[in-house]
Coordinates of C-alpha atoms and ligand atoms in Angstrom, one line a residue:
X176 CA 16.9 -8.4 21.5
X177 CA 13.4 -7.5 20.6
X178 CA 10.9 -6.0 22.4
X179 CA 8.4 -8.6 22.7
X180 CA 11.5 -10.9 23.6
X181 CA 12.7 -8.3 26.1
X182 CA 9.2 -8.3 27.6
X183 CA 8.6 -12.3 27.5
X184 CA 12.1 -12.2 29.6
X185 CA 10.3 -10.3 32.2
X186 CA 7.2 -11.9 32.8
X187 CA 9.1 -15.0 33.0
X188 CA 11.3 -14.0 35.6
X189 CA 8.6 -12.5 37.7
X190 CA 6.4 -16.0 37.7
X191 CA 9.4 -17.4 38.5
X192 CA 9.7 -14.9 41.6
X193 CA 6.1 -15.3 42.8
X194 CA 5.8 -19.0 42.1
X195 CA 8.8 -19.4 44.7
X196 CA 7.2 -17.0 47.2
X197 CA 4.2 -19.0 46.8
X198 CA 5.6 -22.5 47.5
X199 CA 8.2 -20.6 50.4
X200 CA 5.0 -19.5 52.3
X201 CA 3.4 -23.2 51.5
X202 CA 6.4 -25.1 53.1
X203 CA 6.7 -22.4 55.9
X204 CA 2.5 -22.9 56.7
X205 CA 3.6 -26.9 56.7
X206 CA 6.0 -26.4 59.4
X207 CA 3.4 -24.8 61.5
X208 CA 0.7 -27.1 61.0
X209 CA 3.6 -30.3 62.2
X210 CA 3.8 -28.5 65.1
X211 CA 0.0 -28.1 65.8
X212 CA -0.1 -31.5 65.1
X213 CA 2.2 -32.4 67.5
X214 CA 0.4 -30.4 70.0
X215 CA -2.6 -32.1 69.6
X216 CA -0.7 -35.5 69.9
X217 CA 0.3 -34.4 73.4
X218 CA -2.9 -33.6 74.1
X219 CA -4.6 -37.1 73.2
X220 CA -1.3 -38.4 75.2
X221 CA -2.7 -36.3 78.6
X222 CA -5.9 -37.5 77.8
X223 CA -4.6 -41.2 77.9
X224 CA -2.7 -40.9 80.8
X225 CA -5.6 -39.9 82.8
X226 CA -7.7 -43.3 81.7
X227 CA -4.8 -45.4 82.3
X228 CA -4.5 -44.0 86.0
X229 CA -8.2 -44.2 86.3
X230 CA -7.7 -48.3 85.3
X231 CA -4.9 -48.3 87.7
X232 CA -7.0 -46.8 90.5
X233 CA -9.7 -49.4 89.7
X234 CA -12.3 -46.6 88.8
X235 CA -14.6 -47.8 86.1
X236 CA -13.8 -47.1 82.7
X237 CA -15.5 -47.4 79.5
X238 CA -13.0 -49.7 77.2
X239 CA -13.7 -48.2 74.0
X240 CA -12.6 -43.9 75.3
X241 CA -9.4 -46.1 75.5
X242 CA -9.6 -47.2 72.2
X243 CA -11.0 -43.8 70.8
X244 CA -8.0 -42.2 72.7
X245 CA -5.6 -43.9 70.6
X246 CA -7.2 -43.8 67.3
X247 CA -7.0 -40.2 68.2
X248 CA -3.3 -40.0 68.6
X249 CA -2.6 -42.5 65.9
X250 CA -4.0 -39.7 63.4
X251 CA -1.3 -37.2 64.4
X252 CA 1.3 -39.1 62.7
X253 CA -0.9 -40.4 59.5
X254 CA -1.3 -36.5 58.7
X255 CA 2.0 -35.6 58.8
X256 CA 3.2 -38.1 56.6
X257 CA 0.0 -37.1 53.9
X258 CA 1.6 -33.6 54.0
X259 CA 5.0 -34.8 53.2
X260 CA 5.3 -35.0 49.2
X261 CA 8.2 -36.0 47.0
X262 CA 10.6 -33.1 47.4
X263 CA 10.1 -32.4 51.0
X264 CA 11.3 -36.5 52.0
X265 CA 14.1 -35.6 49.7
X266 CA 15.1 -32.1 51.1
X267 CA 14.9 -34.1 54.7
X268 CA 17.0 -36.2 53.4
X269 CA 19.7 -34.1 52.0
X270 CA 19.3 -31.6 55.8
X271 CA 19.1 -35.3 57.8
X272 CA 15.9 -34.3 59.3
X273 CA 13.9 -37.3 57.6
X274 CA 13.9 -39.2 61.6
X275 CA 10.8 -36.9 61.7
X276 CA 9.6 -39.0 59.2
X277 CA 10.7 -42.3 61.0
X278 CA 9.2 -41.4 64.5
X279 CA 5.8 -40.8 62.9
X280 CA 6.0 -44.5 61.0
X281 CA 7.0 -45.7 64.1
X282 CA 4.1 -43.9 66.5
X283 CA 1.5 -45.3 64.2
X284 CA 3.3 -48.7 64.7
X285 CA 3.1 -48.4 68.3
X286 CA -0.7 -47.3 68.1
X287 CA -1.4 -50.0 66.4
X288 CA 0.2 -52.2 68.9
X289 CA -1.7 -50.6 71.7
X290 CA -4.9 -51.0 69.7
X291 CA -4.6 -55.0 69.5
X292 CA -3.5 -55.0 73.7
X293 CA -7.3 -53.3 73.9
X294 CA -8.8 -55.8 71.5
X295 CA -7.1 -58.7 73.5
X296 CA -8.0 -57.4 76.7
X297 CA -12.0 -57.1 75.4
X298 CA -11.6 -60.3 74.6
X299 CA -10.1 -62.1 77.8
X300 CA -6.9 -62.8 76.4
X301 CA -4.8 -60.4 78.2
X302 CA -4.6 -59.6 81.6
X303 CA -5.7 -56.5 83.4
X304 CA -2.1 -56.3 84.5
X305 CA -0.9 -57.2 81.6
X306 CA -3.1 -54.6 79.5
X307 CA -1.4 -51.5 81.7
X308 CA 1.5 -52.4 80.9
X309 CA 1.2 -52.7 77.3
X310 CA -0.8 -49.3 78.0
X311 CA 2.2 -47.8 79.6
X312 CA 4.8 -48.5 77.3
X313 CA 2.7 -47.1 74.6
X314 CA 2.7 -44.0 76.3
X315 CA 6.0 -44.0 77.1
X316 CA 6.7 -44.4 73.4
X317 CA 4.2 -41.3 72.3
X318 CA 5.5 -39.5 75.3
X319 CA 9.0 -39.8 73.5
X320 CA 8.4 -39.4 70.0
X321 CA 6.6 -35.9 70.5
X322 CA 9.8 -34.9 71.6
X323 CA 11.4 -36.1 69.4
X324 CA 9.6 -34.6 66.6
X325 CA 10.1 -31.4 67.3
X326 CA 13.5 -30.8 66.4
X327 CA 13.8 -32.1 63.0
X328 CA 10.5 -30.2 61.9
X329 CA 11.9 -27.4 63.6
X330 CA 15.8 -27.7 61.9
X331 CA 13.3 -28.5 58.5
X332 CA 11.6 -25.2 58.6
X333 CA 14.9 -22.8 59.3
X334 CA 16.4 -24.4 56.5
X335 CA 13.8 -23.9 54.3
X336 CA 13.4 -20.0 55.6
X337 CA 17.3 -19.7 55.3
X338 CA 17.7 -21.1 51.8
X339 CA 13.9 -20.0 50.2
X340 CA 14.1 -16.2 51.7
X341 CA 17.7 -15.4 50.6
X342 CA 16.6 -16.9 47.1
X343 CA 13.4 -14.9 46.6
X344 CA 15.0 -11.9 47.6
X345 CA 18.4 -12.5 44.8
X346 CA 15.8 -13.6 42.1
X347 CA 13.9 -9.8 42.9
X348 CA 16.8 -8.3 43.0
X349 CA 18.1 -9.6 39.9
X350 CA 14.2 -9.3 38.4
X351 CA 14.1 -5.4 39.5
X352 CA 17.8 -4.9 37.9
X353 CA 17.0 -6.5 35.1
X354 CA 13.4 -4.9 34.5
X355 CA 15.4 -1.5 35.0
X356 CA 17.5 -2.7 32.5
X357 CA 15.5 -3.3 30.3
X358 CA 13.0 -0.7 30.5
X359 CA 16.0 1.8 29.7
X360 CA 16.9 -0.3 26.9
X361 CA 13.6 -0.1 25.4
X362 CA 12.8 3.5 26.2
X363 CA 16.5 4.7 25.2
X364 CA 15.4 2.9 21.3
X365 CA 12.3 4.8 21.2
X366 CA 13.8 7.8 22.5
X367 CA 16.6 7.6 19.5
X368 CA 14.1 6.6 17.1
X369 CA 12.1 9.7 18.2
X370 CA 14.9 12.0 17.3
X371 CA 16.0 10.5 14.3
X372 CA 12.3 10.7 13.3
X373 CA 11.8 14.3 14.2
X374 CA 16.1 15.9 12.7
X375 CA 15.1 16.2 9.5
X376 CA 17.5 14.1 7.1
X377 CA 18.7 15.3 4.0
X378 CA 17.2 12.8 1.7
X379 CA 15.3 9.8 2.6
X380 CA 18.1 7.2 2.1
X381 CA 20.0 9.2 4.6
X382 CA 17.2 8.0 6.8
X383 CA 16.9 4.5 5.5
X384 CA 20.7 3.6 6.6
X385 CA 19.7 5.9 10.1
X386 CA 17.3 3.1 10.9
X387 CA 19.4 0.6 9.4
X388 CA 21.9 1.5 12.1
X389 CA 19.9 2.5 14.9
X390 CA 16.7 0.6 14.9
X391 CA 16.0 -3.3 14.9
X392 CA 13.0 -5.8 15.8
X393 CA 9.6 -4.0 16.2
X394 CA 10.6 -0.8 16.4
X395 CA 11.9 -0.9 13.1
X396 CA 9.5 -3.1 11.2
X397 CA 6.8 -0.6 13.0
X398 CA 8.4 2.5 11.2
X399 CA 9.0 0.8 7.7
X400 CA 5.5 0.0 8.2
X401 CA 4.3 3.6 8.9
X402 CA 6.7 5.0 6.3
X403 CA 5.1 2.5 3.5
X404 CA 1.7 3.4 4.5
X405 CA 2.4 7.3 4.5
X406 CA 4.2 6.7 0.9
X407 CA 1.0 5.2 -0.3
X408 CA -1.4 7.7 0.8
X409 CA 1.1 10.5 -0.6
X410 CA 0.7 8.3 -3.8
X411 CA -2.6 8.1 -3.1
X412 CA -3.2 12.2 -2.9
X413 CA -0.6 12.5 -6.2
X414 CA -3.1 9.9 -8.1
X415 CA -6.0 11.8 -7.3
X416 CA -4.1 15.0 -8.1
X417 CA -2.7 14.3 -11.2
X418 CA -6.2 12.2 -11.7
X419 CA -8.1 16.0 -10.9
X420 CA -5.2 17.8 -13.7
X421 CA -6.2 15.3 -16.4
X422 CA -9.6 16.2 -16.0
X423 CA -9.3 19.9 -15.7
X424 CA -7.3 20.2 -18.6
X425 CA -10.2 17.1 -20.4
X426 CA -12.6 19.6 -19.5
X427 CA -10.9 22.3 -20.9
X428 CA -9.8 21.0 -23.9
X429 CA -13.3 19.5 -24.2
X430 CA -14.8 23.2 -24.0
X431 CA -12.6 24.5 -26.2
X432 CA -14.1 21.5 -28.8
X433 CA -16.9 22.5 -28.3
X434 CA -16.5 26.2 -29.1
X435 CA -14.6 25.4 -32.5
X436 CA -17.6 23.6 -33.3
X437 CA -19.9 25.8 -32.4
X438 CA -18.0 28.3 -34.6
X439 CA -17.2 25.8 -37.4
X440 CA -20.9 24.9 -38.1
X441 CA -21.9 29.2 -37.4
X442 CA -19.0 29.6 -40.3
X443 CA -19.7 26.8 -42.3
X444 CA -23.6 27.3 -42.7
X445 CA -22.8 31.2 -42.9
X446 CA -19.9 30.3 -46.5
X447 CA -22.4 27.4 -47.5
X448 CA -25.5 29.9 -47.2
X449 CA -23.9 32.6 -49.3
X450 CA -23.5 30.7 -52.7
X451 CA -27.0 28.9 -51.9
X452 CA -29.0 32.2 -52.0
X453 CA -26.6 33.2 -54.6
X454 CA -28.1 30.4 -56.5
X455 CA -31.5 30.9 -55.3
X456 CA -31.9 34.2 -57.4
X457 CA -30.2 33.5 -60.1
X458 CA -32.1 30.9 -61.0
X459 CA -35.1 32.9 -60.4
X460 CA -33.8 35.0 -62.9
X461 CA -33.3 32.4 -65.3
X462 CA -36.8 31.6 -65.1
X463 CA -37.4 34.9 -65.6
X464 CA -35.3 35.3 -68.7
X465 CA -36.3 32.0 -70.4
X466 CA -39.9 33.6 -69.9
X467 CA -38.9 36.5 -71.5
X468 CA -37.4 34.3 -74.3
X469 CA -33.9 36.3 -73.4
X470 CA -31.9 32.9 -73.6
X471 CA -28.5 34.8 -73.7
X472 CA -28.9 36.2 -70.7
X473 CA -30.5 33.4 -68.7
X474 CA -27.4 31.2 -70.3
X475 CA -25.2 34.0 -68.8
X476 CA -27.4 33.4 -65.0
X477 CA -26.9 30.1 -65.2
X478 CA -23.0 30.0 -65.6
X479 CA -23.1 32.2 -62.5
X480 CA -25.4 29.5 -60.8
X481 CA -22.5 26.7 -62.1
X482 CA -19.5 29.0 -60.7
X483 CA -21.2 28.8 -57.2
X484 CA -22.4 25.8 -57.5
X485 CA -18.4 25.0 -57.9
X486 CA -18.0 27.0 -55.0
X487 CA -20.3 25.1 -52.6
X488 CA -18.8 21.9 -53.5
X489 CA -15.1 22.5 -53.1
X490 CA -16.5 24.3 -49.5
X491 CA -18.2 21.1 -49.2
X492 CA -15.3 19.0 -50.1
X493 CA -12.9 20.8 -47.5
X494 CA -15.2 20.4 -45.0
X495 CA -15.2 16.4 -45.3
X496 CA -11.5 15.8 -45.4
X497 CA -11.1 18.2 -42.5
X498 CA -13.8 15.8 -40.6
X499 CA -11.7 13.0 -42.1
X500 CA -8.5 14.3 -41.6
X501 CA -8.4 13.6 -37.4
X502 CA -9.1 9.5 -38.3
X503 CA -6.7 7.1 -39.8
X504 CA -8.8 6.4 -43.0
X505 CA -6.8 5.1 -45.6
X506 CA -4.9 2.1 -46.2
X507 CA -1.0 2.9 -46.0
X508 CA 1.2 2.8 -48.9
X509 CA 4.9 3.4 -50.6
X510 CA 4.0 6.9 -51.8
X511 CA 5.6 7.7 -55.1
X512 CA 6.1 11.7 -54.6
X513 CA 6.6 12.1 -58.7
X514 CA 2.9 10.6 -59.6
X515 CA 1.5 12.7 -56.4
X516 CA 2.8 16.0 -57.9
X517 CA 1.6 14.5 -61.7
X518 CA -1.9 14.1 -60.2
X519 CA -2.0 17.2 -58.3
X520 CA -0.4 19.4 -61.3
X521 CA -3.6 17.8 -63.3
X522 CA -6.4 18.6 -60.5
X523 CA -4.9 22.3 -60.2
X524 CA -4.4 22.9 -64.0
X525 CA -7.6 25.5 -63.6
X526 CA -5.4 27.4 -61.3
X527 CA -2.0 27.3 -63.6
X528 CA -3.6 28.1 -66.8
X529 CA -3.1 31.6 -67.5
X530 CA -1.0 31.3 -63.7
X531 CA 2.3 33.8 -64.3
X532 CA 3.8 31.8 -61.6
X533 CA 6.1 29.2 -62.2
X534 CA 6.3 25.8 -60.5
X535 CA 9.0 23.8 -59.5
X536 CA 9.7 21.2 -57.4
X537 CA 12.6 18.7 -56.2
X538 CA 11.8 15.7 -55.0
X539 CA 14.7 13.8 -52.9
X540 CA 14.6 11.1 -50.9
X541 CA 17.0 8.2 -49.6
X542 CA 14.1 5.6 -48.5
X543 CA 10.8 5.1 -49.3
X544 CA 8.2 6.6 -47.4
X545 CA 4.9 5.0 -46.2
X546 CA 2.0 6.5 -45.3
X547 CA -1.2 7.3 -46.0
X548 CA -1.2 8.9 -49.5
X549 CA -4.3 11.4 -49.4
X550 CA -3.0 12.9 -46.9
X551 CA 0.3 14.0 -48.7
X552 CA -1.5 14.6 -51.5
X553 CA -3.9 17.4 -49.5
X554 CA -1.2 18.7 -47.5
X555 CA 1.4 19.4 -50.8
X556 CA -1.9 20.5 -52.3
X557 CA -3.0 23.1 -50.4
X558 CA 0.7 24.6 -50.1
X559 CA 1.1 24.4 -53.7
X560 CA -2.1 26.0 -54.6
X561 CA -1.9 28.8 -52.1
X562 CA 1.5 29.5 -53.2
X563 CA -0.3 30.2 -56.9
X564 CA -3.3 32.1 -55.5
X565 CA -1.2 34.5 -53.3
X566 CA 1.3 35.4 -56.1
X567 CA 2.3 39.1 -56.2
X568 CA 1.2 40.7 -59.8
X569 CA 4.1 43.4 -59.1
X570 CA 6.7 40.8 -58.9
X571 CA 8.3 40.1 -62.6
X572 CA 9.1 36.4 -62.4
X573 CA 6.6 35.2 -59.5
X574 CA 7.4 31.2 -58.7
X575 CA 6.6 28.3 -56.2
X576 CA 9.2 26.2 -55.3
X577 CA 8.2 22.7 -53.2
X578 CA 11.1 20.8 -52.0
X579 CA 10.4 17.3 -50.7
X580 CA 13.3 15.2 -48.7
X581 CA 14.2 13.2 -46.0
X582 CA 17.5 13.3 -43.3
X583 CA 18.0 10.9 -41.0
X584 CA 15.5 11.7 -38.4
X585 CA 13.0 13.5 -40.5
X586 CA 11.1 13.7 -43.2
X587 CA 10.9 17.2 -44.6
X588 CA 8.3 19.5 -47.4
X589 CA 9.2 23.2 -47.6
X590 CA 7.5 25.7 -50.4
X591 CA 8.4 28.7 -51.2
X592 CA 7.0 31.4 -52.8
X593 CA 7.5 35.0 -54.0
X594 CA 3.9 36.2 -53.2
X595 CA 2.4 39.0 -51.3
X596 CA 2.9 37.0 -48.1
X597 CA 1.0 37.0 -44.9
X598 CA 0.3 40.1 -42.7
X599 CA 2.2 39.7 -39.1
X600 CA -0.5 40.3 -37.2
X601 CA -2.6 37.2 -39.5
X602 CA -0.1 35.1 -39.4
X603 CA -0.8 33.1 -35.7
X604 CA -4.5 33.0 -37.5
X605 CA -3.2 31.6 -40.9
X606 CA -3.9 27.8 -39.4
X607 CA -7.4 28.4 -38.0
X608 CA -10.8 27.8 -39.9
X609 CA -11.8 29.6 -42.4
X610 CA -9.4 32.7 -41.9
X611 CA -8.6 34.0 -45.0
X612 CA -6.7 37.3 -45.6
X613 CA -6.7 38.0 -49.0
X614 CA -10.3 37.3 -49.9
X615 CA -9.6 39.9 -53.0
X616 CA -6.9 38.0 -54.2
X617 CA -8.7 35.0 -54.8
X618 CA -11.6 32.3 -53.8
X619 CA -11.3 30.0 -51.3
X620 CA -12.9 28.1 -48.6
X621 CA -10.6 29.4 -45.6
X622 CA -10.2 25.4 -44.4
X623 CA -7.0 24.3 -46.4
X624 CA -4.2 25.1 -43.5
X625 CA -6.7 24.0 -41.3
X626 CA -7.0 20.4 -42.8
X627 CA -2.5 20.9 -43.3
X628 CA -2.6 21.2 -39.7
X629 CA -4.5 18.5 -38.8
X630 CA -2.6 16.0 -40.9
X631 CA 0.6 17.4 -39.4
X632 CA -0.9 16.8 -35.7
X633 CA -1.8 13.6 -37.0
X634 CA 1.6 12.7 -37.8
X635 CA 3.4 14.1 -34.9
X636 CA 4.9 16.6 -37.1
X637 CA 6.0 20.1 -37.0
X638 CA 4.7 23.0 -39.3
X639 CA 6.4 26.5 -39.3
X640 CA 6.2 29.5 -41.5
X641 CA 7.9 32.8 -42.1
X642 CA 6.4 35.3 -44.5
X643 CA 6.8 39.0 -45.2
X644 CA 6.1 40.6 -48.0
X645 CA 8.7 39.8 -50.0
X646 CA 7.2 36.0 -49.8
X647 CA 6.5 32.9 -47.4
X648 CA 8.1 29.9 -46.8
X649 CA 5.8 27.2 -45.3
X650 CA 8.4 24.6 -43.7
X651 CA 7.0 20.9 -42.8
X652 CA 8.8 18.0 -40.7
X653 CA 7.6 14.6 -39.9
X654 CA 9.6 11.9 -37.5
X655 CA 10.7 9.0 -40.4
X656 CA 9.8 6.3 -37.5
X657 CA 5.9 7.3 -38.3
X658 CA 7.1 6.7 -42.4
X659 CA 8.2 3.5 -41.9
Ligands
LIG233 N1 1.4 31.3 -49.6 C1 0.6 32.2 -49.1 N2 0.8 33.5 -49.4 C2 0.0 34.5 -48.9 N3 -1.1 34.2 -48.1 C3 -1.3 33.0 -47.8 C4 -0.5 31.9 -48.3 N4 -1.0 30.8 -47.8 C5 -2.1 31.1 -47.1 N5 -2.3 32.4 -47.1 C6 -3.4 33.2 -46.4 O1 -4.0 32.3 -45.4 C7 -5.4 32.2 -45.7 C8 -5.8 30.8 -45.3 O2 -5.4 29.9 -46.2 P1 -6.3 28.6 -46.6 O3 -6.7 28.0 -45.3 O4 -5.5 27.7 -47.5 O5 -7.5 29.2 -47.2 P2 -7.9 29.6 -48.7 O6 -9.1 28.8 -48.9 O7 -8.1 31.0 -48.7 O8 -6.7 29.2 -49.5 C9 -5.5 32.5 -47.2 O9 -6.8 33.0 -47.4 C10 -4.4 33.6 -47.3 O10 -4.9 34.8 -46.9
LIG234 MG1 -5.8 27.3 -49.7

């Protein structure tokens, strides 16, 4: 049973208790007050008596203290029967007191009969003799009747103290059992609930079937209600946790933005500077040399002036695709791997001719692969053409081998080379801006692993290499579902 059901019970029983006190002491003060009123019926009877001797004696008497007299004890009778209600005529009934009832009925019937003697007698129309008689009979009738009332009303109220009493007393009896009862049934739930609450289960279903068991109405819905509120603050706390993590490590990644950039335009206006004021004077020069009608030499100036005019615009170029290279740009297509390496083998023929290295590659693949092209193009590009500039003069048959193919999971590009490889201690650097190692060895802007890497973040792919000085081996994989 519930709680609130449980406590419903009780306040029900104890109304019940006090509304039977109540009417007990009601019916108990009506008993009294009959026999008041029959006390003051004997007392209008005295009072009476004495006028009806004083007629008798021939002392003068006014007429109407008769008639007052017994108005006065007709009233007796009229006010016990107002006091009688429904239940009490049938409870006097059932105990066959209810000639109480009768005698009253038939006191205000003889009152009345007196009444009209007195009204005859004013008139003439009855004899004084006549008028004591009717006088005396009345009174012998009151006379009787309070004595007669006395022992009903009196058999009335026992019965009512012998039945009422005993019952108030089994219904607080059973009230203060009951309330005891349930008391301890309510506090023993609470108690239980306290120490399932407080022992500690091993996991939390554990202490859902513990409830499920133990618990029912409020108590339970109370604690599901306190556990779902407690699981939503922890949530709550975990949000704003994990909320306060993203943007710690936001910030931080933010910062570290900011100081690439700050490097990358310090390093790219430092490399674009160089060949600028590279140009600057030898153009001077030129001037110079056309002034001093030595046109050889200011020819010889101003092929110097191309070269790093060359310079600044492949530094240039990098820079773009790398700015480029973080944004989907280009439409995607079926890349055709043999025209990529045609075009690429055309764009880098500066770099083979006179190159001892030689090229090869194998192209292999079991489904077509779509993508964005430029970005293959850069990223085979820059492989390629670093595998040609780092080649080892000592070596006697220097090569670069590019290997493009596809498993079932991944699509793969590996080159190989022969070349003078990376130093260890470079090689963590080899992917960061403008890091270049072998600056003797050949020109370069320092940006095209850089821009490889990008692409390679772009496309959720994986770049590793492995170099020593007997060569490196730059090993690229992509997952197929972002070639589809
Ligand atoms: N295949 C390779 N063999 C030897 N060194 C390499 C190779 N690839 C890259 N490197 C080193 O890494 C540096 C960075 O490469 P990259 O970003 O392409 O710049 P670069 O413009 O110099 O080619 C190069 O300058 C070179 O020192
Ligand atoms: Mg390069």
């Amino acid at each position: 049973m519930n709680i609130s059901n449980k406590l419903m019970l009780i306040v029900i029983l104890t109304t019940a208790e006090v509304s039977i006190t109540v009417f007990s002491a009601f019916e108990i003060a009506k008993g009294a007050k009959f026999h008041q009123l029959n006390f003051l019926h004997l007392k209008y009877i005295n009072q009476l008596t004495k006028t009806v001797k004083k007629i008798k004696n021939d002392t003068p008497v006014d007429i109407n203290t008769i008639e007052f007299d017994i108005l006065a004890i007709k009233q007796q009778p009229i006010d016990c029967l107002d006091e009688v209600n429904y239940l009490n005529r049938v409870i006097m009934k059932v105990i066959k007191t209810d000639q109480a009832l009768t005698i009253c009925e038939n006191d205000i019937e003889i009152a009345d009969k007196a009444l009209l003697s007195v009204t005859q007698y004013k008139k003439g129309e009855l004899s004084r003799d006549d008028f004591l008689l009717n006088l005396n009979v009345a009174l012998d009738g009151f006379n009787q009747h309070s004595e007669m009332f006395e022992e009903p009303i009196r058999k009335t109220v026992s019965f009512i103290l012998i039945t009422l009493i005993p019952l108030v007393l089994i219904i607080s009896l059973f009230n203060i059992i009951l309330i005891s009862y349930l008391s301890r049934t309510i506090s023993s739930s609470i108690r239980n609930l306290t120490i399932l609450l407080t022992s500690k289960p091993e996991d939390s279903t554990n202490l859902d079937d513990e409830l499920d068991k133990n618990t029912t109405g409020e108590l339970k819905a109370l604690v599901i209600a306190a556990r779902q509120r407690i699981k939503d603050d922890l949530l709550n706390i975990e949000n704003s946790i994990e909320l306060k993590a993203i943007v710690n490590s936001q910030t931080a990644s933010l910062q570290q933005a900011n100081d690439e950039l700050a490097q990358f335009a310090y390093r790219a206006s430092h490399d674009l500077k160089s060949p600028l004021s590279g140009a600057k004077s030898l153009a001077q020069f030129v001037i110079q040399d056309i002034e001093a009608g030595d046109i050889e030499e200011a020819c010889q100036n101003a092929k110097i002036i191309y070269q790093q005019m060359e310079k600044l615009e492949t530094l240039v170029v990098d820079i773009l695709l790398l700015a480029k290279a973080d944004i989907g740009n280009e439409n995607e297509e079926l890349i055709d791997f043999n025209q990529l390496i045609t075009d690429m083998e055309e764009r880098l023929a500066w770099l083979m001719k006179d190159n001892p290295c030689t090229l090869t590659t194998n192209i292999n693949l079991s489904t077509p692969i779509k993508s964005e092209k430029a970005r293959f193009a850069q990223i085979i590009e820059n492989l390629i053409s670093n595998g040609l500039k780092y080649y080892d003069t000592n070596k006697d048959a220097p090569y670069v081998h590019c290997d493009i193919f596809n498993e079932q999971e991944t699509f793969n590009i590996t080159v190989t080379d022969n070349g003078i490889g990376i130093p260890d201690k470079h090689q963590s650097e080899v992917f960061d801006m403008f890091k270049r190692f072998h600056v003797e060895a050949s020109s370069g802007s320092g940006l095209g692993m850089a821009l490889v890497k990008k692409h390679i973040e772009y496309l959720d792919g994986e770049i590793s290499l492995q170099s020593s000085n007997s060569g490196t081996t730059f090993k690229i994989t992509i997952p197929m579902d972002k070639l589809r």
